[in-house]
Short mmCIF file of C-alpha atoms and ligand atoms in Angstrom, two decimals:
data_model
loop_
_atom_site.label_atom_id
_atom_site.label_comp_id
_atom_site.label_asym_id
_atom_site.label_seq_id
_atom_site.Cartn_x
_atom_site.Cartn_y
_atom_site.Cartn_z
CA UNK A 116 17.73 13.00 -10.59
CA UNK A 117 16.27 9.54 -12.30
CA UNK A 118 17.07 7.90 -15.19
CA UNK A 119 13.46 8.07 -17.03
CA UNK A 120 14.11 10.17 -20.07
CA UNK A 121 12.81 10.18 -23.33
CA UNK A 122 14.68 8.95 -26.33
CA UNK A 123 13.70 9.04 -29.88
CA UNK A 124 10.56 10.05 -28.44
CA UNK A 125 9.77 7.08 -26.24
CA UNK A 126 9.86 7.01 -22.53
CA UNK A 127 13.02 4.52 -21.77
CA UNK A 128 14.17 3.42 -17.97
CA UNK A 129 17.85 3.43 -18.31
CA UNK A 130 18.05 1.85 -21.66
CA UNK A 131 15.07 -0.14 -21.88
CA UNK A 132 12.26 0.94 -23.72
CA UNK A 133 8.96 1.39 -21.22
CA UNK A 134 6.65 0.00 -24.66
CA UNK A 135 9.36 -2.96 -24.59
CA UNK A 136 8.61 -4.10 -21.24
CA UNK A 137 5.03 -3.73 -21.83
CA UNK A 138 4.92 -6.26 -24.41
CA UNK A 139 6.74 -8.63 -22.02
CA UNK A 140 5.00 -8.26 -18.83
CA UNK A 141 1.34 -6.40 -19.66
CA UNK A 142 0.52 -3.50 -17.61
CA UNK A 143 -0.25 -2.04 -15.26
CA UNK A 144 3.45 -2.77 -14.00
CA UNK A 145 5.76 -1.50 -11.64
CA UNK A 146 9.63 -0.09 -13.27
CA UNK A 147 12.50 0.18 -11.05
CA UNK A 148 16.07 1.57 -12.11
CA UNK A 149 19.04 0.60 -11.07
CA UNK A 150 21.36 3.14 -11.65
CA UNK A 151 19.08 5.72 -10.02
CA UNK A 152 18.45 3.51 -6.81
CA UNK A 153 22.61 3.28 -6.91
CA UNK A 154 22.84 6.87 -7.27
CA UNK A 155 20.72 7.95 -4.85
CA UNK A 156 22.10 5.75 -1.97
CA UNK A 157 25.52 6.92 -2.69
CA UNK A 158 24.64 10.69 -2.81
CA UNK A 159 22.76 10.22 0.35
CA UNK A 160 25.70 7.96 1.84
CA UNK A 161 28.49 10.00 0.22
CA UNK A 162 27.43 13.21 2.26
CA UNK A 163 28.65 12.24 5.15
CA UNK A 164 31.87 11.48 4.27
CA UNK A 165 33.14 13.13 7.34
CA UNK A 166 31.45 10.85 9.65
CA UNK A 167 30.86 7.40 10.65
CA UNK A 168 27.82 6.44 9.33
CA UNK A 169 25.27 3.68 8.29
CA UNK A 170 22.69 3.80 6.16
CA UNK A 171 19.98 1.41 6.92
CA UNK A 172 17.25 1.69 3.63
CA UNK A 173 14.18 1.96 5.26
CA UNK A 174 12.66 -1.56 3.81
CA UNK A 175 8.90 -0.92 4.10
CA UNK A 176 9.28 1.60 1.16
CA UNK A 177 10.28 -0.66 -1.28
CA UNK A 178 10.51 -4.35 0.10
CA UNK A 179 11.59 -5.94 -3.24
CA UNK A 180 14.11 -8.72 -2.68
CA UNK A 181 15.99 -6.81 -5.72
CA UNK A 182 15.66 -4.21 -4.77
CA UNK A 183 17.32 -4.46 -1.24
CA UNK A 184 19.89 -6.28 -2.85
CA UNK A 185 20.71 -3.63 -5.33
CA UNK A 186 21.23 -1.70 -2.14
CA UNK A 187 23.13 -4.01 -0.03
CA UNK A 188 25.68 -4.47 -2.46
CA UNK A 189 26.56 -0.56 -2.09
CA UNK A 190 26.87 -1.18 1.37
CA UNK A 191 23.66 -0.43 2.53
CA UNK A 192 21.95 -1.98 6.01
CA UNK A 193 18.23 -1.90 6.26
CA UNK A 194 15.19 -0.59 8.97
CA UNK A 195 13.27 -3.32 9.49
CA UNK A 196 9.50 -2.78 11.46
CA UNK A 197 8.60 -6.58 11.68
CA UNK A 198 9.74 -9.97 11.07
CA UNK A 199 8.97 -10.68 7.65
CA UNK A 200 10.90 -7.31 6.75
CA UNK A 201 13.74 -9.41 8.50
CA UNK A 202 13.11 -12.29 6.67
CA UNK A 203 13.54 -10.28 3.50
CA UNK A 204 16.67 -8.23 4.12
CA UNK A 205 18.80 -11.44 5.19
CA UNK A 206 17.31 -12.98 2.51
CA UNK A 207 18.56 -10.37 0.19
CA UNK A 208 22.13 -10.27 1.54
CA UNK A 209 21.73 -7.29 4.44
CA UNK A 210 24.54 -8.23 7.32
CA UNK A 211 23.15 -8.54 10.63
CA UNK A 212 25.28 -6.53 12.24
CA UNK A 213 23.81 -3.45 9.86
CA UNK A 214 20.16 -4.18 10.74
CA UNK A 215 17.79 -1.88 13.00
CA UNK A 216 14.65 -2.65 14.12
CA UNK A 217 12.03 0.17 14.55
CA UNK A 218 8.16 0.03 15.12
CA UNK A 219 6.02 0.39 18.43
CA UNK A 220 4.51 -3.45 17.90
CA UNK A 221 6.97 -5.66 18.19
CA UNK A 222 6.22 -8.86 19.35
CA UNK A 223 7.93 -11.05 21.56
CA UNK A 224 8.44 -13.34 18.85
CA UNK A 225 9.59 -11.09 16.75
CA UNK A 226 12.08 -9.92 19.02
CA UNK A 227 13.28 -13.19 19.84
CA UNK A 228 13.65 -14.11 16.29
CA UNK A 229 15.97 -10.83 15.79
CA UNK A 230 17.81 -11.04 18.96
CA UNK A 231 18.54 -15.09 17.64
CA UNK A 232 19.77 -13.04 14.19
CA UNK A 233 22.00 -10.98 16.11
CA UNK A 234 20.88 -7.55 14.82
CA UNK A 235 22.72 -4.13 15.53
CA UNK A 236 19.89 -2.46 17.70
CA UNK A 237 16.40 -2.86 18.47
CA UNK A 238 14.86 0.77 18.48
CA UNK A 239 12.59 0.86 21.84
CA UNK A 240 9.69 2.75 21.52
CA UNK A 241 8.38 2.09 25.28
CA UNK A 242 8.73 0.91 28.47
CA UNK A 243 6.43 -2.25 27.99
CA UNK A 244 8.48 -2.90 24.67
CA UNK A 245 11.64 -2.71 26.87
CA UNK A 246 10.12 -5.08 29.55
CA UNK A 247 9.64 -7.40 26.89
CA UNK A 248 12.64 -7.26 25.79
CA UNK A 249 14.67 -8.03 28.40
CA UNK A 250 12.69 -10.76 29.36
CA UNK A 251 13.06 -12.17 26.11
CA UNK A 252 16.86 -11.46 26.15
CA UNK A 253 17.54 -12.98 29.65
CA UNK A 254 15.86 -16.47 28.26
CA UNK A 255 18.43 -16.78 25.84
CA UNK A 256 20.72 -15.69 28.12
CA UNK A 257 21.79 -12.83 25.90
CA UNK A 258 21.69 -8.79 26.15
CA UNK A 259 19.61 -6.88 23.42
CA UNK A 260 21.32 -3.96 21.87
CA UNK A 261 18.77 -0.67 22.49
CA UNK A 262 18.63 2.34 21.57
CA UNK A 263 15.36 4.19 22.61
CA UNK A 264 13.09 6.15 20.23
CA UNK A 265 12.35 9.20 21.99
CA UNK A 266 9.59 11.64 20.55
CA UNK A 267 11.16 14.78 20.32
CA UNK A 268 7.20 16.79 19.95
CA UNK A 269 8.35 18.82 17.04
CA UNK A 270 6.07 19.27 13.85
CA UNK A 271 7.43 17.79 10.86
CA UNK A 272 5.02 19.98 8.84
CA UNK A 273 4.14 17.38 6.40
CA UNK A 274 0.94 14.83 6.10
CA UNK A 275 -0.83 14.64 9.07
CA UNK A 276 -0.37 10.39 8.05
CA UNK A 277 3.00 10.69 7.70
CA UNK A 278 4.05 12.67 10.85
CA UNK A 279 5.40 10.73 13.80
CA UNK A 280 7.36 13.30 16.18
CA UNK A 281 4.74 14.95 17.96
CA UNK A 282 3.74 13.80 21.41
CA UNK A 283 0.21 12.56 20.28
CA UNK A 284 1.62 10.25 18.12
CA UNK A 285 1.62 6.78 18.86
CA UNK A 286 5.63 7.00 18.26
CA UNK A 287 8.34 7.25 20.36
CA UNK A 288 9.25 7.24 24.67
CA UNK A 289 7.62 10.92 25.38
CA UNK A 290 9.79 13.11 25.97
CA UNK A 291 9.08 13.68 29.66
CA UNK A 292 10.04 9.90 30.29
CA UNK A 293 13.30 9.47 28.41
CA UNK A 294 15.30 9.92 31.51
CA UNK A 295 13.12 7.14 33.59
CA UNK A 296 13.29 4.81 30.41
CA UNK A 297 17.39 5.61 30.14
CA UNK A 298 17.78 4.67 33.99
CA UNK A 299 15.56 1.98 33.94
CA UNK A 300 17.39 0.51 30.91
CA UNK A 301 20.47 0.82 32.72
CA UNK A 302 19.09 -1.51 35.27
CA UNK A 303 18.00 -4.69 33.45
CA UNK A 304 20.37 -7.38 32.93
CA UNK A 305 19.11 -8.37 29.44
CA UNK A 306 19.41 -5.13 27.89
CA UNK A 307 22.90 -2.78 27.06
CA UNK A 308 22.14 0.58 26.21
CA UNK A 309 23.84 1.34 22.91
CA UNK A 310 22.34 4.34 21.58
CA UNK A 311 19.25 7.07 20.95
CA UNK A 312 17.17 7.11 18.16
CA UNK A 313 14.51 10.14 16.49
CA UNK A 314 12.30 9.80 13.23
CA UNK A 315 9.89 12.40 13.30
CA UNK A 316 8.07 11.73 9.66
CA UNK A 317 7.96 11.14 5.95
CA UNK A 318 8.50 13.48 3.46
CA UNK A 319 10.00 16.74 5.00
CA UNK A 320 10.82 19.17 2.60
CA UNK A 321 12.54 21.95 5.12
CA UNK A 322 15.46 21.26 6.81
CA UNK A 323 13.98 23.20 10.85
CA UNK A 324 12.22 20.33 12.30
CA UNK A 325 14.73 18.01 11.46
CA UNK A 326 17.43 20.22 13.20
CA UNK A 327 14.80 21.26 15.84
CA UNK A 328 14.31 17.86 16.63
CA UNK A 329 18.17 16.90 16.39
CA UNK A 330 19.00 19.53 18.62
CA UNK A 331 17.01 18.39 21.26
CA UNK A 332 18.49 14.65 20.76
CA UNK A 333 22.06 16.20 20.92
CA UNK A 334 21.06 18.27 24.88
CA UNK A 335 19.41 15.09 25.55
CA UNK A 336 22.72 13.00 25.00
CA UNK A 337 25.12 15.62 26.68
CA UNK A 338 22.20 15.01 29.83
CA UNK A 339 22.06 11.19 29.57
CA UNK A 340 25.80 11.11 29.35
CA UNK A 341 26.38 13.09 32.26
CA UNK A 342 24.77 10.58 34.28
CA UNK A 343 26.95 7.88 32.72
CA UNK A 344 24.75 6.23 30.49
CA UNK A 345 26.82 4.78 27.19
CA UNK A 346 25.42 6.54 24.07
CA UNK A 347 27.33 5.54 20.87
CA UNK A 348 24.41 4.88 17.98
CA UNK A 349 22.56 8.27 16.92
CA UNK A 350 19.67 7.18 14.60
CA UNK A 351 18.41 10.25 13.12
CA UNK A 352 15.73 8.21 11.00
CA UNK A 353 14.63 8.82 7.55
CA UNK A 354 12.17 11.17 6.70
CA UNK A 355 13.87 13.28 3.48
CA UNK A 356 11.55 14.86 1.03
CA UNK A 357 11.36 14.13 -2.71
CA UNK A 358 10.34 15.83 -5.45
CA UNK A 359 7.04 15.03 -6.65
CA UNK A 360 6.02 17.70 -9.00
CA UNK A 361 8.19 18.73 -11.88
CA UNK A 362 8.58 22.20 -11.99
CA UNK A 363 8.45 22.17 -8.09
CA UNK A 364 11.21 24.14 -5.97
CA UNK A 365 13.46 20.76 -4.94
CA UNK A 366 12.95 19.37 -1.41
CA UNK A 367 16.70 19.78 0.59
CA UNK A 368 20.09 18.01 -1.29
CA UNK A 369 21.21 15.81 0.92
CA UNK A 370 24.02 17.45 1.21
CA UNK A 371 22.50 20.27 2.53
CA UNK A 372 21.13 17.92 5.18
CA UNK A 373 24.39 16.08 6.09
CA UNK A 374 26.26 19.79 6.26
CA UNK A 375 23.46 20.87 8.92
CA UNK A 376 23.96 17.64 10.38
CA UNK A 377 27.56 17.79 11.15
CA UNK A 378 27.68 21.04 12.20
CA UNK A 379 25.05 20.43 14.88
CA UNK A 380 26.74 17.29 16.02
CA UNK A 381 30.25 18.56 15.64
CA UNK A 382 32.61 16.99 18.61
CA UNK A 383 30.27 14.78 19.82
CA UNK A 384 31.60 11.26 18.92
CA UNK A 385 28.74 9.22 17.81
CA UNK A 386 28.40 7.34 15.13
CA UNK A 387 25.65 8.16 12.87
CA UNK A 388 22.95 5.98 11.57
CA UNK A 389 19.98 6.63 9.20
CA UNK A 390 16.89 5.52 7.54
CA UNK A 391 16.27 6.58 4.66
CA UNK A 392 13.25 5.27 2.20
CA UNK A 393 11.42 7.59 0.44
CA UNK A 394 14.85 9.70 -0.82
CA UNK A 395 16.20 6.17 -2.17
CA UNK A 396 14.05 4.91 -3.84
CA UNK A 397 10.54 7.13 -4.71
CA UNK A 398 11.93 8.64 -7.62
CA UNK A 399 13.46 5.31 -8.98
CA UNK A 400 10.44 3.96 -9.36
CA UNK A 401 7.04 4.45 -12.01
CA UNK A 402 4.12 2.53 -12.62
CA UNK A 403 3.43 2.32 -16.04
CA UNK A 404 -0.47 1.71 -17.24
CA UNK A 405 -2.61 1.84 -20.30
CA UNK A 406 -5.62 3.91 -20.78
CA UNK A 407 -8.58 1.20 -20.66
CA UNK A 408 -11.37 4.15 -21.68
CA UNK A 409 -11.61 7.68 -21.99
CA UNK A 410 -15.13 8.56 -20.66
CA UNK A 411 -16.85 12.56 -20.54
CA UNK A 412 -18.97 13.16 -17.85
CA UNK A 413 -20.97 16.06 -16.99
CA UNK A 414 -18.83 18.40 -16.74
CA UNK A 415 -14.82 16.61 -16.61
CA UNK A 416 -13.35 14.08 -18.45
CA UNK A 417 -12.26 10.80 -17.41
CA UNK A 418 -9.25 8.87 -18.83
CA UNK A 419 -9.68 5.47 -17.13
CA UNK A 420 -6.18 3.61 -16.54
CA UNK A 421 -5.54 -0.06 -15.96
CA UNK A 422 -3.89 0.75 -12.83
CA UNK A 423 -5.87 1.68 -9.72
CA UNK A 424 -5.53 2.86 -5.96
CA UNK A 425 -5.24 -0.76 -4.86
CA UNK A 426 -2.24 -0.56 -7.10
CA UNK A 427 -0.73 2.73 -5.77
CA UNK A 428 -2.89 4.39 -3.06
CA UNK A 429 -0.52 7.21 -2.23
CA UNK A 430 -3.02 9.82 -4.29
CA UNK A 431 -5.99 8.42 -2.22
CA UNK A 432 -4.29 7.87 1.40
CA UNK A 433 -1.98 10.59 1.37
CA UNK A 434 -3.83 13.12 -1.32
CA UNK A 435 -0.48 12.58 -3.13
CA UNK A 436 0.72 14.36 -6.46
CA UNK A 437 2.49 12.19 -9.06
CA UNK A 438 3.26 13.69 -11.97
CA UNK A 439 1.70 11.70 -15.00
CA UNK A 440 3.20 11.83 -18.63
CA UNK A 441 2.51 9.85 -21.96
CA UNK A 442 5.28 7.14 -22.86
CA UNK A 443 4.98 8.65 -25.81
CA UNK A 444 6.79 12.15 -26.02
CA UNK A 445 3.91 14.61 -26.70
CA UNK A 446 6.97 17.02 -28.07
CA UNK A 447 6.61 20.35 -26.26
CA UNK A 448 4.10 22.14 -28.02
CA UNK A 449 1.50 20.19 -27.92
CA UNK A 450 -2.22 21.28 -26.70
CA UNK A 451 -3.27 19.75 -22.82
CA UNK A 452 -6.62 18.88 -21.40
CA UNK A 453 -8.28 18.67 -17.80
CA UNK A 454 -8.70 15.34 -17.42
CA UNK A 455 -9.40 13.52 -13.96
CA UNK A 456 -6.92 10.00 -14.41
CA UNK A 457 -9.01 6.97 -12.90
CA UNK A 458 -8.69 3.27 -12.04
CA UNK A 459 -11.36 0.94 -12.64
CA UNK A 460 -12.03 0.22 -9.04
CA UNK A 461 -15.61 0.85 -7.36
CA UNK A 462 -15.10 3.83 -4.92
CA UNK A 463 -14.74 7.23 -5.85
CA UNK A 464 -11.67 7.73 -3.95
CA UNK A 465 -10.02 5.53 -7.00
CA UNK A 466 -7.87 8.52 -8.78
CA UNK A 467 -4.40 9.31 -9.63
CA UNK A 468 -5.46 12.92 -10.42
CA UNK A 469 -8.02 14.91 -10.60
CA UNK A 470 -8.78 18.02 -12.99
CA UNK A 471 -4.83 17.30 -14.16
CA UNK A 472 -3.81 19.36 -16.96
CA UNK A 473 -2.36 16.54 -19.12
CA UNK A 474 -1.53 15.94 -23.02
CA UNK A 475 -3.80 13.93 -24.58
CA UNK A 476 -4.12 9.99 -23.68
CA UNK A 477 -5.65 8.09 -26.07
CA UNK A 478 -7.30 5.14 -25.51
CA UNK A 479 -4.94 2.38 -25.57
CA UNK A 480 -1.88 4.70 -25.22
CA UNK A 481 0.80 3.89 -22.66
CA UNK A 482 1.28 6.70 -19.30
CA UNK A 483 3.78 6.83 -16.74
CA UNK A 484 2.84 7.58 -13.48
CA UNK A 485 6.45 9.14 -11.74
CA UNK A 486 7.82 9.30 -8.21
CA UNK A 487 5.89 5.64 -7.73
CA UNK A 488 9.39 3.90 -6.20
CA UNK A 489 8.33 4.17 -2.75
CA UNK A 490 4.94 3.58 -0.81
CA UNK A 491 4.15 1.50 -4.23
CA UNK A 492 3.93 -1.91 -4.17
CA UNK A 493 4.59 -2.51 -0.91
CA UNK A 494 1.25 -0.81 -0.08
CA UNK A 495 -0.26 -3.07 -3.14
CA UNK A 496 -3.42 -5.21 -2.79
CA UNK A 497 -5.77 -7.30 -4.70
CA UNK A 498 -9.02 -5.38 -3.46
CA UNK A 499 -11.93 -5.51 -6.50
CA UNK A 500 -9.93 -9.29 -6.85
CA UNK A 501 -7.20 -7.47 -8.95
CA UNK A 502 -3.78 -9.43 -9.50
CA UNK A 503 -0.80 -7.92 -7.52
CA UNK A 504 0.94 -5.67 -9.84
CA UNK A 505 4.03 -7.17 -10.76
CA UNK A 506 7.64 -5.34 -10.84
CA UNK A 507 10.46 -5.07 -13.16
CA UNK A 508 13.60 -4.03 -11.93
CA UNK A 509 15.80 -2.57 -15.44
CA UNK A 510 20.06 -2.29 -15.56
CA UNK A 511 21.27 -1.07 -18.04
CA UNK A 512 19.88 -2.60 -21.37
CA UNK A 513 18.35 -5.41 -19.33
CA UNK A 514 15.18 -5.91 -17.39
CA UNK A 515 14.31 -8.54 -15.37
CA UNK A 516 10.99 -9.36 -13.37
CA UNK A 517 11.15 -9.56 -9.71
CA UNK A 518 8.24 -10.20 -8.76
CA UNK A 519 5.38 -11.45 -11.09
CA UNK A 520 1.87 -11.14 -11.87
CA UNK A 521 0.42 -13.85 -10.33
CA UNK A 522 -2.32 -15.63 -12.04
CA UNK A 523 -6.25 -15.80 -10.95
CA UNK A 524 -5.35 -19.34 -9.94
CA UNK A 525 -2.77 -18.21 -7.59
CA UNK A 526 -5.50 -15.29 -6.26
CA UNK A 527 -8.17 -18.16 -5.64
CA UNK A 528 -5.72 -20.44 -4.18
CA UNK A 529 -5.25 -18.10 -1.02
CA UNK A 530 -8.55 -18.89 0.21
CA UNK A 531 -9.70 -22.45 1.37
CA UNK A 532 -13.53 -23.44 1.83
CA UNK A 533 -14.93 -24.57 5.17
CA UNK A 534 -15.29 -28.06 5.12
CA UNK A 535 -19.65 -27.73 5.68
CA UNK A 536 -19.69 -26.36 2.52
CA UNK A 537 -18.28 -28.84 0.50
C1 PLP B 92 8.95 4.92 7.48
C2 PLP B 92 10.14 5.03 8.33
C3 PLP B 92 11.37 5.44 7.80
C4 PLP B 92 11.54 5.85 6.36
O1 PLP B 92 10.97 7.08 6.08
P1 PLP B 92 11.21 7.80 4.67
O2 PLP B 92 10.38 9.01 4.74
O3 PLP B 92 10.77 6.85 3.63
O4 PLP B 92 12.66 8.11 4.58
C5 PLP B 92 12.46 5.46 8.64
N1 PLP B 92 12.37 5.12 9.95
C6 PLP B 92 11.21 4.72 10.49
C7 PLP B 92 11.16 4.36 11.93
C8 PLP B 92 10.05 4.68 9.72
O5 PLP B 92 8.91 4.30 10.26
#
């Protein structure tokens, strides 16, 4: 459910025409909606009514100050994997005390810097990490809230990129060691155990390995428990499937996924945290570009955009579908071509789509590439020496830029020259 619709035969984002914003800003451009990242957090939140939760928005999907903000102020928290992503959710109004910190790299500066913030957890992913932290924890004469990251070794069946729960993964205390890590935790004086912690992957679209993998979580706690260890945080991750193809059978409701949930963890008195990304904010998102050329090749056509994979590189990291449309509504009768959709960017990797039954895009016409909320512009880069697509967040009848193209002077001014060649 997003709130990109057609009206009067335009593509609008709430109640903003998409042609409107073009005029302001130029494209390519990034569209964010307001009401749909609202909605989404509070159908995903809402679910689990039953329980004490937090929902920490998993920041590297969409790392827009206005984004996170939008969210805070429903009551999210955030999933931070490095410093600058806690830079950006204090910055945006996130409360420390609703703040987890994942990732297998943390540095001891890092650390030091969140410990100082007074986060809720830091989510250990192994024993060196834990040495760290305690040693970083006892300087400042402090204890580090933990909860470990254990690797359950269940397939998420999704991208082999995206999948992080199976034991050669770089993710996660194997599960073999979680006991030693538990007891050793136990141990150190700058560390109190608060909690356990599982994210097995990105965009699952089947409910079994995230209950496989839960299940194991929930023995492990009854086992960990028994030997008196404290275990009060369950992080279950993020990890929820979206629909990227219209037409496609839907990806789990939430719902469905909080029910299964609660069941499974029924008497257990934890309180439940997540981390969503992907389910918040990927379908509250499009990049909109114009079609620079259409081009026929040997044997395919080419309609060559304005954006490219430095842009959006889900299509060429993750052999991603997003669903492309005209701004303009074709109506519903109209005729379609196989077309392969192309940025201007020199490798051949550079598509959106390829062999796409689409209406036809004139040159100069206006598309919509959906599903674009998450994995966007955070993964965004100025390879070829093309500008940072910039972002437009729309409530309502309003839009408002929040973050901006930057200019060829800014681009230039990143780089200094060595003082020999002066
Ligand atoms: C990426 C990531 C998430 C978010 O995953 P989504 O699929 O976007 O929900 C959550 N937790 C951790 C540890 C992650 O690395």
């Amino acid at each position: 459910m997003h709130h990109f619709d057609y009206k009067d035969g335009v593509l609008h984002a709430e109640d903003v025409s998409i042609p409107e914003i073009a005029r302001a800003v130029g494209t390519p451009f990034y569209c964010y909606s307001s009401a749909t990242l609202r909605r989404h957090y509070q159908v995903f939140a809402g679910a689990f009514k039953k329980s004490q939760t937090l929902v920490c928005f998993s920041i590297k999907s969409n790392s827009n100050l206005a984004v996170i903000r939008t969210l805070a102020r429903e009551g999210a928290g955030a999933d931070i994997v490095s410093a600058g992503e806690l830079h950006r959710a204090l910055k945006a109004g996130v409360a420390p005390e609703k703040i987890v910190f994942s990732g297998v790299g943390k540095t001891r500066d890092e650390l030091s810097f969140a410990l100082r913030t007074g986060i809720l957890q830091f989510n250990v992913e192994s024993r060196a990490e834990l040495e760290a932290l305690n040693d970083v924890a006892t300087e400042l004469g402090t204890r580090a809230p933990i909860s470990f990251r254990v690797n359950p070794d269940v397939d998420a069946a999704t991208h082999e990129k995206i999948s992080t729960g199976k034991k050669e993964n770089k993710f996660g205390i194997l599960w073999e060691e979680a006991h030693a890590a538990f007891d050793r935790a136990a141990t150190l004086p700058g560390i109190k155990i608060v909690g356990i912690d599982v994210h097995i992957g990105s965009q699952i679209t089947n409910l079994d390995p995230f209950s496989r993998a839960f299940q194991k979580v929930i023995d492990l706690i009854k086992e960990l428990r028994a030997k008196g260890h404290t275990i009060t945080n369950v992080d279950l991750g993020g990890g929820l499937g979206i629909n990227y193809k219209a037409g496609n059978e839907p990806p789990p409701h939430p719902g469905e996924y909080a029910q299964m949930i609660e069941t499974l963890m029924q008497g257990l008195d934890v309180r439940l945290l997540f981390e969503p990304g992907r389910m918040i904010v990927g379908n509250a998102g499009i990049l909109v570009s114009q079609v620079i050329y259409r081009k026929t090749g040997a044997n395919k056509t080419f309609v060559i955009a304005d954006a490219a994979m430095n842009d959006l590189v889900r299509p060429t990291l993750y052999d991603a579908h997003h669903d492309i449309i005209p701004v303009q509504d074709p109506g519903s009768d109209t005729c379609v071509e196989r077309v392969d959709v192309v940025g201007p960017v020199c490798e051949s990797g550079d598509a959106f789509a390829k062999d796409r039954d689409l209406p036809p895009l004139a040159e100069g016409e206006l598309m919509a590439i959906l599903s674009a909320g998450a994995y966007g512009a955070v993964q965004s880069n100025t390879y070829n020496s093309r500008l940072l697509v910039p972002e437009v967040l729309v409530e309502g009848d309003r839009f408002a830029v929040i973050r901006p193209r930057p200019s060829y002077e800014d681009l230039l001014a990143l780089d200094r020259m060595a003082p020999w060649l002066t």
